[in-house]
Coordinates of C-alpha atoms in Angstrom, one line a residue:
Chain A
X1 CA -4.3 -5.6 32.2
X2 CA -7.6 -3.8 31.6
X3 CA -6.1 -0.5 32.3
X4 CA -3.4 -1.1 29.7
X5 CA -6.1 -2.1 27.3
X6 CA -8.1 0.8 28.0
X7 CA -5.4 3.1 27.7
X8 CA -4.3 1.4 24.4
X9 CA -7.9 1.9 22.9
X10 CA -7.6 5.7 23.8
X11 CA -4.4 5.9 21.9
X12 CA -5.5 3.7 19.1
X13 CA -8.8 5.7 18.5
X14 CA -7.2 8.8 18.6
X15 CA -5.1 7.7 15.7
X16 CA -7.8 6.2 13.8
X17 CA -10.3 8.9 14.2
X18 CA -7.9 11.6 13.1
X19 CA -6.6 9.3 10.2
X20 CA -10.1 9.2 9.0
X21 CA -10.7 12.6 9.2
X22 CA -7.3 13.7 7.3
X23 CA -8.2 11.0 4.8
X24 CA -11.3 13.1 3.6
X25 CA -8.8 15.5 2.2
X26 CA -7.6 13.1 -0.4
X27 CA -8.6 14.5 -4.0
X28 CA -9.7 17.9 -2.4
X29 CA -6.6 19.6 -1.2
X30 CA -5.9 23.1 -1.7
X31 CA -2.9 22.3 -3.6
X32 CA -1.8 18.9 -5.0
X33 CA 1.1 18.7 -2.8
X34 CA -1.0 19.2 0.4
X35 CA -3.2 16.2 -1.0
X36 CA -0.1 14.3 -0.7
X37 CA 1.2 15.5 2.6
X38 CA -2.2 15.1 4.4
X39 CA -2.6 11.5 2.8
X40 CA 1.0 10.8 4.3
X41 CA -0.2 11.8 7.8
X42 CA -3.4 10.0 7.7
X43 CA -1.4 6.8 6.3
X44 CA 0.9 7.3 9.5
X45 CA -2.1 7.6 11.8
X46 CA -3.8 4.6 10.5
X47 CA -0.6 2.6 10.8
X48 CA -0.3 3.7 14.5
X49 CA -3.9 2.8 15.1
X50 CA -3.3 -0.5 13.4
X51 CA -0.1 -1.3 15.6
X52 CA -1.9 -0.4 18.8
X53 CA -5.1 -2.4 17.8
X54 CA -3.0 -5.4 17.1
X55 CA -1.2 -5.2 20.5
X56 CA -4.9 -4.7 22.2
X57 CA -5.9 -7.7 20.2
X58 CA -3.1 -9.8 21.5
X59 CA -3.7 -8.9 25.3
X60 CA -7.4 -9.4 24.7
X61 CA -6.9 -13.0 23.1
X62 CA -9.9 -14.7 21.8
X63 CA -11.3 -13.7 18.2
X64 CA -10.3 -10.2 18.9
X65 CA -8.6 -8.6 15.5
X66 CA -7.6 -5.0 14.7
X67 CA -10.5 -4.8 12.5
X68 CA -13.2 -6.2 15.1
X69 CA -11.8 -3.5 17.2
X70 CA -12.1 -0.7 14.6
X71 CA -15.4 -1.9 13.0
X72 CA -17.4 -3.4 15.4
X73 CA -17.2 -1.0 18.3
X74 CA -20.0 1.4 18.6
X75 CA -19.8 5.4 19.4
X76 CA -19.7 4.9 23.2
X77 CA -17.1 2.3 23.2
X78 CA -14.6 4.9 21.4
X79 CA -12.1 6.4 23.6
X80 CA -10.7 9.2 21.4
X81 CA -10.4 12.9 22.1
X82 CA -13.6 14.7 20.9
X83 CA -11.4 17.4 19.3
X84 CA -10.1 14.6 16.7
X85 CA -13.7 13.6 15.6
X86 CA -15.0 17.2 14.4
X87 CA -15.6 17.6 10.8
X88 CA -12.9 20.0 9.0
X89 CA -15.3 23.1 9.6
X90 CA -16.5 25.5 12.1
X91 CA -19.0 24.5 15.0
X92 CA -22.3 23.1 13.3
X93 CA -24.8 20.5 14.6
X94 CA -24.1 16.7 13.7
X95 CA -26.1 16.5 10.3
X96 CA -25.3 20.0 9.1
X97 CA -23.0 20.1 6.1
X98 CA -20.1 22.6 5.3
X99 CA -17.0 22.6 2.8
X100 CA -13.7 21.3 4.1
X101 CA -11.7 24.1 5.8
X102 CA -8.2 23.8 5.7
X103 CA -7.5 26.3 8.8
X104 CA -9.5 23.8 10.9
X105 CA -7.5 20.9 9.7
X106 CA -4.2 22.5 10.3
X107 CA -5.2 24.1 13.9
X108 CA -6.3 20.6 15.0
X109 CA -3.2 18.9 13.6
X110 CA -1.0 21.3 15.2
X111 CA -2.7 21.2 18.7
X112 CA -2.8 17.2 18.6
X113 CA 0.8 16.7 17.2
X114 CA 2.3 19.0 19.7
X115 CA 0.8 16.9 22.4
X116 CA 1.7 13.7 20.7
X117 CA 5.4 14.7 20.2
X118 CA 5.5 15.2 23.9
X119 CA 3.8 12.0 24.8
X120 CA 5.1 9.7 22.3
X121 CA 8.5 10.6 23.6
X122 CA 7.6 10.1 27.0
X123 CA 5.8 6.8 26.2
X124 CA 9.0 5.3 24.5
X125 CA 10.1 4.8 28.0
X126 CA 6.9 3.0 28.9
X127 CA 7.1 -0.4 31.2
X128 CA 5.1 -1.8 28.4
X129 CA 8.0 -2.8 26.0
X130 CA 5.6 -3.2 23.1
X131 CA 4.0 0.3 23.7
X132 CA 7.5 1.8 23.9
X133 CA 8.4 0.5 20.4
X134 CA 5.2 1.8 18.9
X135 CA 5.8 5.1 20.5
X136 CA 9.3 5.2 19.5
X137 CA 8.1 4.5 15.6
X138 CA 5.2 7.1 16.1
X139 CA 7.4 9.8 17.6
X140 CA 9.5 10.1 14.2
X141 CA 6.1 10.4 12.2
X142 CA 4.6 13.0 14.6
X143 CA 7.4 15.0 14.6
X144 CA 6.8 15.4 10.8
X145 CA 3.3 16.1 11.4
X146 CA 4.1 18.8 14.0
X147 CA 6.4 20.4 11.5
X148 CA 3.9 20.5 8.7
X149 CA 1.0 21.7 10.7
X150 CA 3.2 24.3 12.3
X151 CA 4.6 25.7 9.2
X152 CA 1.0 26.0 7.9
X153 CA -0.3 27.5 11.0
X154 CA 2.5 30.3 10.5
X155 CA 1.7 30.8 6.8
X156 CA -2.0 31.2 7.5
X157 CA -1.8 33.1 10.5
X158 CA 0.6 35.6 8.9
X159 CA -0.5 35.4 5.3
X160 CA -3.5 37.5 4.0
X161 CA -6.0 39.4 6.3
X162 CA -8.5 36.8 5.2
X163 CA -6.4 33.9 6.1
X164 CA -5.6 35.5 9.6
X165 CA -9.4 35.9 10.5
X166 CA -10.1 32.3 9.3
X167 CA -7.4 30.6 11.1
X168 CA -7.9 32.6 14.1
X169 CA -11.7 31.4 14.1
X170 CA -10.6 27.7 13.8
X171 CA -8.3 28.3 16.7
X172 CA -11.1 29.8 18.7
X173 CA -13.5 27.0 17.7
X174 CA -10.8 24.2 18.5
X175 CA -8.7 25.5 21.7
X176 CA -11.7 24.7 24.2
X177 CA -11.6 21.1 23.2
X178 CA -7.9 20.8 24.3
X179 CA -9.0 21.1 27.7
X180 CA -9.8 17.3 27.4
X181 CA -6.2 16.6 27.3
X182 CA -5.6 17.5 31.0
X183 CA -8.8 16.2 32.6
X184 CA -8.9 13.3 34.6
X185 CA -9.9 9.8 33.3
X186 CA -10.1 6.9 35.5
X187 CA -8.7 4.7 32.6
X188 CA -5.6 6.8 32.0
X189 CA -5.3 7.5 36.1
X190 CA -5.0 3.4 36.2
X191 CA -2.4 3.1 33.3
X192 CA -0.4 5.8 35.1
X193 CA -0.5 4.0 38.2
X194 CA 0.6 0.7 36.3
X195 CA 3.7 2.7 34.7
X196 CA 2.2 2.1 31.4
X197 CA 0.9 5.8 30.7
X198 CA 2.4 9.0 31.3
X199 CA 0.6 11.7 33.6
X200 CA -0.4 14.3 30.8
X201 CA -0.1 17.2 33.4
X202 CA 3.5 16.5 33.8
X203 CA 3.6 17.7 29.9
X204 CA 1.5 20.5 30.0
X205 CA 3.9 23.2 30.5
X206 CA 6.0 22.1 27.3
X207 CA 3.0 21.8 25.4
X208 CA 1.9 25.4 26.2
X209 CA 5.4 26.5 25.5
X210 CA 5.1 25.0 21.8
X211 CA 1.8 26.4 21.3
X212 CA 2.6 29.8 22.4
X213 CA 5.6 30.1 20.4
X214 CA 3.7 28.9 17.2
X215 CA 0.9 31.3 18.0
X216 CA 3.2 34.3 18.4
X217 CA 5.1 33.4 15.0
X218 CA 1.7 33.2 13.2
X219 CA 0.6 36.5 15.1
X220 CA -2.5 34.7 16.4
X221 CA -4.2 35.4 19.8
X222 CA -4.5 32.3 22.1
X223 CA -8.1 32.1 23.3
X224 CA -9.0 32.0 27.0
X225 CA -9.6 28.5 28.7
X226 CA -12.7 27.7 30.3
X227 CA -16.3 26.3 29.8
X228 CA -17.4 22.9 28.8
X229 CA -14.7 20.0 29.1
X230 CA -15.1 17.5 26.4
X231 CA -15.1 13.8 27.7
X232 CA -14.4 11.7 24.5
X233 CA -11.9 9.8 26.3
X234 CA -14.6 8.4 28.8
X235 CA -16.6 7.6 25.9
X236 CA -19.0 10.5 25.8
X237 CA -18.7 12.3 22.3
X238 CA -20.0 15.0 20.1
X239 CA -22.7 14.4 17.6
X240 CA -20.3 14.1 14.9
X241 CA -18.6 10.7 15.9
X242 CA -21.7 8.8 15.2
X243 CA -21.7 9.9 11.5
X244 CA -18.1 9.3 11.2
X245 CA -18.4 5.7 12.3
X246 CA -21.5 5.0 10.6
X247 CA -19.7 6.0 7.4
X248 CA -16.4 4.1 8.2
X249 CA -18.1 0.7 9.5
X250 CA -21.0 0.7 7.0
X251 CA -19.3 -1.9 4.6
X252 CA -17.7 -4.1 7.2
X253 CA -20.8 -4.4 9.0
X254 CA -23.0 -5.1 5.8
X255 CA -20.7 -8.1 5.3
X256 CA -20.0 -9.4 8.8
X257 CA -18.7 -12.6 7.3
X258 CA -17.0 -11.2 4.3
X259 CA -13.1 -11.7 4.0
X260 CA -11.1 -8.5 2.6
Chain B
X1 CA -2.3 6.2 -13.0
X2 CA -4.0 5.4 -16.5
X3 CA -3.9 6.8 -19.7
X4 CA -6.2 6.1 -22.5
X5 CA -4.3 6.5 -25.7
X6 CA -3.7 10.0 -25.8
X7 CA -4.5 10.9 -29.5
X8 CA -7.8 12.5 -28.6
X9 CA -7.7 16.2 -29.1
X10 CA -8.4 18.7 -26.5
X11 CA -11.3 21.3 -27.4
X12 CA -10.1 24.3 -29.5
X13 CA -9.7 27.7 -28.8
X14 CA -7.5 27.5 -25.4
X15 CA -4.0 28.6 -24.9
X16 CA -2.7 25.9 -22.8
X17 CA 0.4 25.5 -25.0
X18 CA 2.4 28.5 -24.7
X19 CA 3.8 30.0 -28.3
X20 CA 7.3 29.2 -28.5
X21 CA 9.1 30.8 -31.3
X22 CA 9.8 28.4 -33.9
X23 CA 12.7 28.4 -36.0
X24 CA 12.2 26.0 -38.5
X25 CA 15.7 25.9 -39.9
X26 CA 16.4 23.2 -42.0
X27 CA 19.7 22.1 -40.3
X28 CA 18.0 22.2 -36.9
X29 CA 14.8 20.0 -38.3
X30 CA 17.5 17.7 -39.9
X31 CA 19.6 16.9 -36.7
X32 CA 16.0 16.5 -34.7
X33 CA 15.1 13.9 -37.5
X34 CA 18.4 12.2 -37.1
X35 CA 18.3 11.8 -33.4
X36 CA 14.6 10.7 -33.6
X37 CA 15.7 8.1 -36.2
X38 CA 18.2 7.0 -34.1
X39 CA 16.1 6.3 -31.3
X40 CA 17.7 9.2 -29.2
X41 CA 16.2 11.4 -26.7
X42 CA 15.2 14.9 -26.8
X43 CA 16.0 17.1 -23.9
X44 CA 14.2 20.3 -22.8
X45 CA 17.1 22.5 -23.9
X46 CA 17.2 20.8 -27.3
X47 CA 15.6 22.4 -30.5
X48 CA 12.3 20.7 -31.2
X49 CA 9.7 21.4 -33.8
X50 CA 6.5 23.3 -32.5
X51 CA 4.3 20.7 -33.5
X52 CA 6.2 17.9 -31.7
X53 CA 6.0 20.2 -28.4
X54 CA 2.5 21.1 -28.7
X55 CA 1.8 17.6 -29.0
X56 CA 3.9 16.5 -25.8
X57 CA 2.3 19.2 -23.7
X58 CA -1.1 18.0 -24.8
X59 CA -0.3 14.5 -24.1
X60 CA 1.7 14.7 -20.8
X61 CA -0.7 17.3 -19.5
X62 CA -3.9 15.0 -20.3
X63 CA -2.2 12.5 -18.5
X64 CA -1.3 14.4 -15.5
X65 CA -5.0 15.6 -15.5
X66 CA -6.0 12.0 -15.8
X67 CA -3.9 11.0 -12.4
X68 CA -5.6 13.8 -10.7
X69 CA -8.8 13.3 -11.9
X70 CA -8.5 9.6 -11.2
X71 CA -7.9 10.4 -7.4
X72 CA -11.5 10.8 -7.2
X73 CA -13.4 7.6 -8.1
X74 CA -10.9 5.6 -6.0
X75 CA -11.0 8.2 -2.9
X76 CA -14.7 7.5 -3.0
X77 CA -14.2 4.3 -1.0
X78 CA -11.4 5.4 1.3
X79 CA -13.8 6.4 4.0
X80 CA -15.7 3.2 3.7
X81 CA -12.6 0.4 3.2
X82 CA -13.7 -2.5 4.8
X83 CA -10.6 -3.3 6.8
X84 CA -7.6 -1.1 8.2
X85 CA -5.3 -2.8 5.9
X86 CA -7.3 -2.2 2.8
X87 CA -7.7 1.4 3.7
X88 CA -4.0 2.0 4.2
X89 CA -3.4 0.4 0.8
X90 CA -6.1 2.6 -1.0
X91 CA -4.9 5.7 0.7
X92 CA -1.3 4.7 -0.3
X93 CA -2.4 4.0 -3.8
X94 CA -4.5 7.3 -4.3
X95 CA -1.6 9.5 -3.0
X96 CA 0.7 7.5 -5.7
X97 CA -1.7 8.8 -8.2
X98 CA -1.2 12.2 -6.8
X99 CA 2.4 12.1 -6.9
X100 CA 2.2 10.6 -10.5
X101 CA 0.2 14.0 -11.3
X102 CA 3.0 16.1 -9.8
X103 CA 5.7 14.4 -11.7
X104 CA 4.0 14.8 -14.9
X105 CA 3.0 18.4 -14.5
X106 CA 6.8 18.9 -13.9
X107 CA 7.8 17.1 -17.0
X108 CA 5.3 19.2 -18.9
X109 CA 6.6 22.3 -17.6
X110 CA 9.9 21.5 -18.9
X111 CA 8.3 22.4 -22.3
X112 CA 7.5 25.8 -21.2
X113 CA 3.9 25.7 -20.0
X114 CA 3.1 26.4 -16.2
X115 CA 1.0 24.1 -13.9
X116 CA -1.6 27.0 -13.6
X117 CA -2.1 27.1 -17.3
X118 CA -2.6 23.5 -17.5
X119 CA -5.0 23.6 -14.7
X120 CA -6.7 26.5 -16.4
X121 CA -7.1 24.1 -19.2
X122 CA -8.6 21.2 -17.2
X123 CA -11.0 23.5 -15.0
X124 CA -12.4 25.2 -18.3
X125 CA -13.3 21.9 -19.7
X126 CA -10.9 22.4 -22.7
X127 CA -8.2 19.7 -21.6
X128 CA -9.2 16.1 -21.9
X129 CA -8.5 13.5 -19.3
X130 CA -8.9 9.5 -19.3
X131 CA -12.6 8.9 -19.9
X132 CA -12.4 5.9 -17.7
X133 CA -12.8 8.3 -14.6
X134 CA -16.2 9.4 -15.8
X135 CA -18.0 6.4 -14.6
X136 CA -19.0 5.7 -10.9
X137 CA -17.4 3.7 -8.4
X138 CA -20.4 1.9 -6.8
X139 CA -19.2 -0.9 -4.7
X140 CA -15.8 -1.6 -2.9
X141 CA -15.1 -4.3 -5.9
X142 CA -14.8 -1.4 -8.3
X143 CA -11.6 -0.4 -6.2
X144 CA -10.1 -4.0 -6.9
X145 CA -11.2 -4.0 -10.6
X146 CA -9.8 -0.5 -11.3
X147 CA -6.4 -1.8 -9.9
X148 CA -6.7 -5.0 -12.0
X149 CA -8.2 -3.7 -15.3
X150 CA -8.1 -0.2 -15.5
X151 CA -4.5 0.1 -14.0
X152 CA -3.6 -3.3 -16.2
X153 CA -4.7 -1.3 -19.3
X154 CA -2.8 1.6 -18.2
X155 CA 0.4 0.0 -18.0
X156 CA 0.0 -1.8 -21.3
X157 CA -0.3 1.9 -22.7
X158 CA 2.5 3.2 -20.6
X159 CA 5.3 0.6 -20.6
X160 CA 6.1 1.8 -24.2
X161 CA 6.3 5.4 -22.9
X162 CA 9.3 4.7 -20.9
X163 CA 11.0 4.8 -24.3
X164 CA 9.2 7.8 -25.5
X165 CA 11.6 10.1 -27.4
X166 CA 11.1 13.1 -25.0
X167 CA 13.6 12.4 -22.1
X168 CA 11.8 14.0 -19.0
X169 CA 8.5 12.2 -20.1
X170 CA 10.3 8.8 -20.5
X171 CA 12.0 9.2 -17.2
X172 CA 8.7 10.1 -15.3
X173 CA 7.1 6.9 -16.8
X174 CA 9.6 4.5 -15.6
X175 CA 8.6 5.6 -12.0
X176 CA 5.0 5.6 -12.8
X177 CA 4.9 2.2 -14.2
X178 CA 6.7 0.7 -11.4
X179 CA 4.1 2.1 -9.2
X180 CA 1.4 1.1 -11.5
X181 CA 2.4 -2.5 -11.7
X182 CA 2.2 -2.5 -8.0
X183 CA -1.1 -1.2 -7.9
X184 CA -2.4 -3.6 -10.5
X185 CA -1.2 -6.8 -8.5
X186 CA -2.7 -5.1 -5.4
X187 CA -6.1 -4.9 -7.3
X188 CA -5.9 -8.3 -8.4
X189 CA -4.9 -9.6 -5.0
X190 CA -8.0 -7.9 -3.4
X191 CA -10.3 -9.7 -5.7
X192 CA -8.7 -13.0 -5.3
X193 CA -9.3 -12.5 -1.5
X194 CA -12.9 -11.3 -2.1
X195 CA -13.5 -14.4 -4.3
X196 CA -12.6 -16.7 -1.4
X197 CA -15.3 -15.1 0.6
X198 CA -19.3 -15.1 0.7
X199 CA -21.6 -15.2 -2.3
X200 CA -22.4 -11.5 -2.1
X201 CA -18.8 -10.7 -2.3
X202 CA -18.3 -12.8 -5.5
X203 CA -21.4 -11.2 -7.0
X204 CA -19.7 -7.8 -6.1
X205 CA -16.6 -8.7 -8.2
X206 CA -18.5 -10.0 -11.2
X207 CA -20.8 -7.0 -11.4
X208 CA -17.8 -4.7 -11.1
X209 CA -16.2 -6.7 -13.7
X210 CA -19.2 -6.3 -16.0
X211 CA -19.5 -2.6 -15.7
X212 CA -15.7 -1.8 -16.2
X213 CA -14.7 -4.4 -19.0
X214 CA -15.7 -2.7 -22.2
X215 CA -14.9 1.0 -20.7
X216 CA -11.1 -0.5 -20.3
X217 CA -11.1 -1.7 -23.8
X218 CA -12.1 1.6 -25.1
X219 CA -9.3 3.2 -22.9
X220 CA -6.7 2.1 -25.6
X221 CA -8.5 4.6 -27.9
X222 CA -10.3 4.7 -31.0
X223 CA -9.3 1.8 -33.8
X224 CA -6.1 2.6 -35.6
X225 CA -8.0 3.4 -38.7
X226 CA -9.7 6.3 -37.0
X227 CA -6.4 7.6 -35.2
X228 CA -5.2 10.3 -37.4
X229 CA -2.7 11.6 -34.6
X230 CA -1.2 8.1 -34.3
X231 CA 1.1 8.1 -37.3
X232 CA 2.7 11.4 -36.5
X233 CA 3.2 10.3 -32.8
X234 CA 4.8 6.9 -34.0
X235 CA 7.1 9.0 -36.3
X236 CA 8.2 11.0 -33.6
X237 CA 8.7 8.1 -31.1
X238 CA 6.1 9.5 -28.8
X239 CA 3.7 6.5 -29.6
X240 CA 5.4 3.0 -30.1
X241 CA 2.6 0.6 -30.4
X242 CA -0.8 1.2 -32.1
X243 CA -4.0 1.3 -30.2
X244 CA -5.4 -2.0 -31.9
X245 CA -2.2 -3.6 -30.9
X246 CA -2.3 -2.6 -27.5
X247 CA -5.6 -3.6 -27.0
X248 CA -5.3 -7.0 -28.4
X249 CA -2.2 -7.5 -25.9
X250 CA -4.3 -6.2 -23.0
X251 CA -7.2 -8.7 -24.1
X252 CA -4.7 -11.9 -24.5
X253 CA -3.1 -11.0 -21.0
X254 CA -6.4 -10.4 -19.2
X255 CA -8.4 -13.8 -20.4
X256 CA -6.3 -16.2 -18.3
X257 CA -6.5 -14.0 -15.2
X258 CA -10.2 -13.9 -15.3
X259 CA -10.0 -17.5 -15.2
X260 CA -7.7 -17.7 -12.4
X261 CA -9.9 -15.3 -10.4
X262 CA -13.2 -17.3 -11.3
X263 CA -15.1 -14.5 -13.1
X264 CA -16.7 -14.2 -16.5
X265 CA -15.6 -11.4 -19.0
X266 CA -19.1 -10.1 -20.6
X267 CA -18.4 -10.5 -24.1
X268 CA -20.1 -13.6 -26.0
X269 CA -17.9 -13.0 -28.8
X270 CA -14.6 -13.5 -26.9
X271 CA -12.9 -16.7 -28.0
X272 CA -9.4 -18.1 -29.0
X273 CA -8.5 -17.7 -32.6
X274 CA -6.1 -20.4 -33.3
X275 CA -5.0 -19.0 -36.9
X276 CA -4.4 -15.5 -35.2
X277 CA -3.1 -16.9 -32.2
X278 CA -5.0 -14.3 -30.4
X279 CA -8.4 -13.9 -28.8
X280 CA -11.2 -12.3 -30.7
X281 CA -13.5 -10.1 -29.1
X282 CA -16.7 -8.1 -29.6
X283 CA -17.7 -4.6 -31.0
X284 CA -16.6 -1.7 -28.6
X285 CA -19.5 0.9 -28.4
X286 CA -17.6 3.8 -29.9
X287 CA -20.6 6.1 -29.5
X288 CA -20.7 5.8 -26.0
X289 CA -17.1 6.6 -25.8
X290 CA -17.2 9.6 -27.7
X291 CA -20.2 10.8 -25.6
X292 CA -18.2 10.4 -22.6
X293 CA -14.9 11.9 -23.9
X294 CA -17.1 14.9 -25.1
X295 CA -18.6 15.5 -21.7
X296 CA -21.8 13.6 -21.4
X297 CA -20.8 10.7 -19.5
X298 CA -22.3 9.7 -16.2
X299 CA -20.0 11.6 -14.0
X300 CA -18.3 14.1 -16.1
X301 CA -19.9 17.1 -14.5
X302 CA -19.4 16.0 -11.0
X303 CA -15.6 15.0 -11.6
X304 CA -14.8 18.2 -13.1
X305 CA -17.0 20.4 -10.8
X306 CA -15.0 18.7 -7.6
X307 CA -11.9 19.6 -9.1
X308 CA -12.8 23.4 -9.6
X309 CA -14.1 23.1 -6.2
X310 CA -11.2 22.1 -4.5
X311 CA -8.9 24.6 -6.4
X312 CA -11.2 27.5 -5.7
X313 CA -11.8 26.5 -2.1
X314 CA -8.0 26.4 -1.6
X315 CA -7.4 29.9 -3.0
X316 CA -7.2 31.5 0.3
X317 CA -4.8 29.0 1.3
X318 CA -2.4 29.4 -1.7
X319 CA -2.7 33.1 -1.1
X320 CA -1.9 33.1 2.2
X321 CA 1.1 31.0 1.8
X322 CA 2.4 33.4 -1.0
X323 CA 1.9 36.4 1.0
X324 CA 3.8 34.9 4.0
X325 CA 6.5 34.1 1.7
X326 CA 6.6 37.4 0.5
X327 CA 6.7 39.1 4.1
X328 CA 9.4 36.5 4.9
X329 CA 11.4 38.0 2.0
X330 CA 10.8 41.6 2.9
X331 CA 11.7 40.8 6.4
X332 CA 15.2 39.1 5.5
X333 CA 15.9 42.0 3.1
X334 CA 15.3 44.5 5.9
X335 CA 17.4 42.6 8.0
X336 CA 20.1 42.6 5.5
X337 CA 20.0 46.2 5.0

């Protein structure tokens, strides 16, 4: 049971944190159509997070609810990939600020969607039938997210000299964080053993193929892997998640007895 | 989202309206007048007087700008929405406003003006947008109150526009109104739930109502006596009901809703008039309204600068998309050769 809960929280936190990040574009997109598209992606992700948290709440029983899980857990309890909590700009310390950068957004959405298109497909066969149903629904959504981010990756990579340089820098910044996809996590391993989860390493070759084909079309260079391997899925995060949660949880925590 | 009654002129000196050669042919004018008088529709390919076209471009583009600027005050609370359900509802709502902007810009484009031209009018500060968005959203309750009162006022303004004489605008408004009605009910429902909560939540709702009530009454535009554009708009079937009549309709509809909700509307003069069979209400501060319309409200500069920044920051993205599309085109021509 606990292996399932930990794994489902990992999937839910991934969806919520990236949904929260993508919603930051609402009202600030480079063109109106992209405001609408990114809001859609964000809505899908928050919808996925809600289904997964509701499933966790059922498994946990007691007074657990989707909102308690989203709003009343602290940074170290979140199990999302570090990649997904990073702000929409290049590398900066937690309390530094910079404008939203669309290249960062697109590269991140592409790298994550490429993974989830494979993972949701595999999880649709999970022996947890609730998770399998969520995966089947999410698969339809992520295929659109992948198409959207891949199309833009190609446009930006193959666009102007400026866009090429910018999106290459985003890729250089974010690609090392994807090493976390393949790193060991005790929760994931336990869930794989129980037949709930899928060993991601069985999907790596397919992920590499999706990424390499898109980068070639986008005329971008894949940076070498290596260096620090993030551990967000084990609860060890970057400086950025604390700020994201502080903002997201502030109102709910200011009124713990409030009804919304 | 929400229009104030759009009979507020834009600042002079712009080129937002493309000059269309006018053939003020008496026969064409007569055919146009006949169709208007018969409550018929004017379509993009039809002849229309320059002034009609110009008025529509101004009104539809102001409406579109309002939708886009209107994403900001509510977008302000997306990251802090107090539950996942409310977060999803709010994102969907703000996204709808973006969608309204999109089809309104498209409707205006059928009159021969481009989205770029209209955006230039907005970014230069020349084109107006609904002044309700120049007020800050200070608490979560503002999101509910904007749905209930601001969208509620907008619906009063917009339902008659579904019968507007210009076809593309009227058809866009049918869809916009359906979504706005949904937003209005969502906003009201959010407030109903908050009013079952803690004392702090109830105070939050009352405070938001106090701050937005008078601004919403002003959304219907200046009193009929001071609305010179209204008469011509009525004649052309662009405007169907006068500002004061719409305002009265809104007040009459809202008072019972406030009672059910359990909030007080901040007007000591608000009372039922048996003789008129309407509610009487107090004096709107038109000085404050015009100050805000003319750029001196609490958030005018922030709203406009935010739109300009998003546009400027996105230039490289739009340039890249265009460059890639051109390269693709060149490649396919080369392949075909």
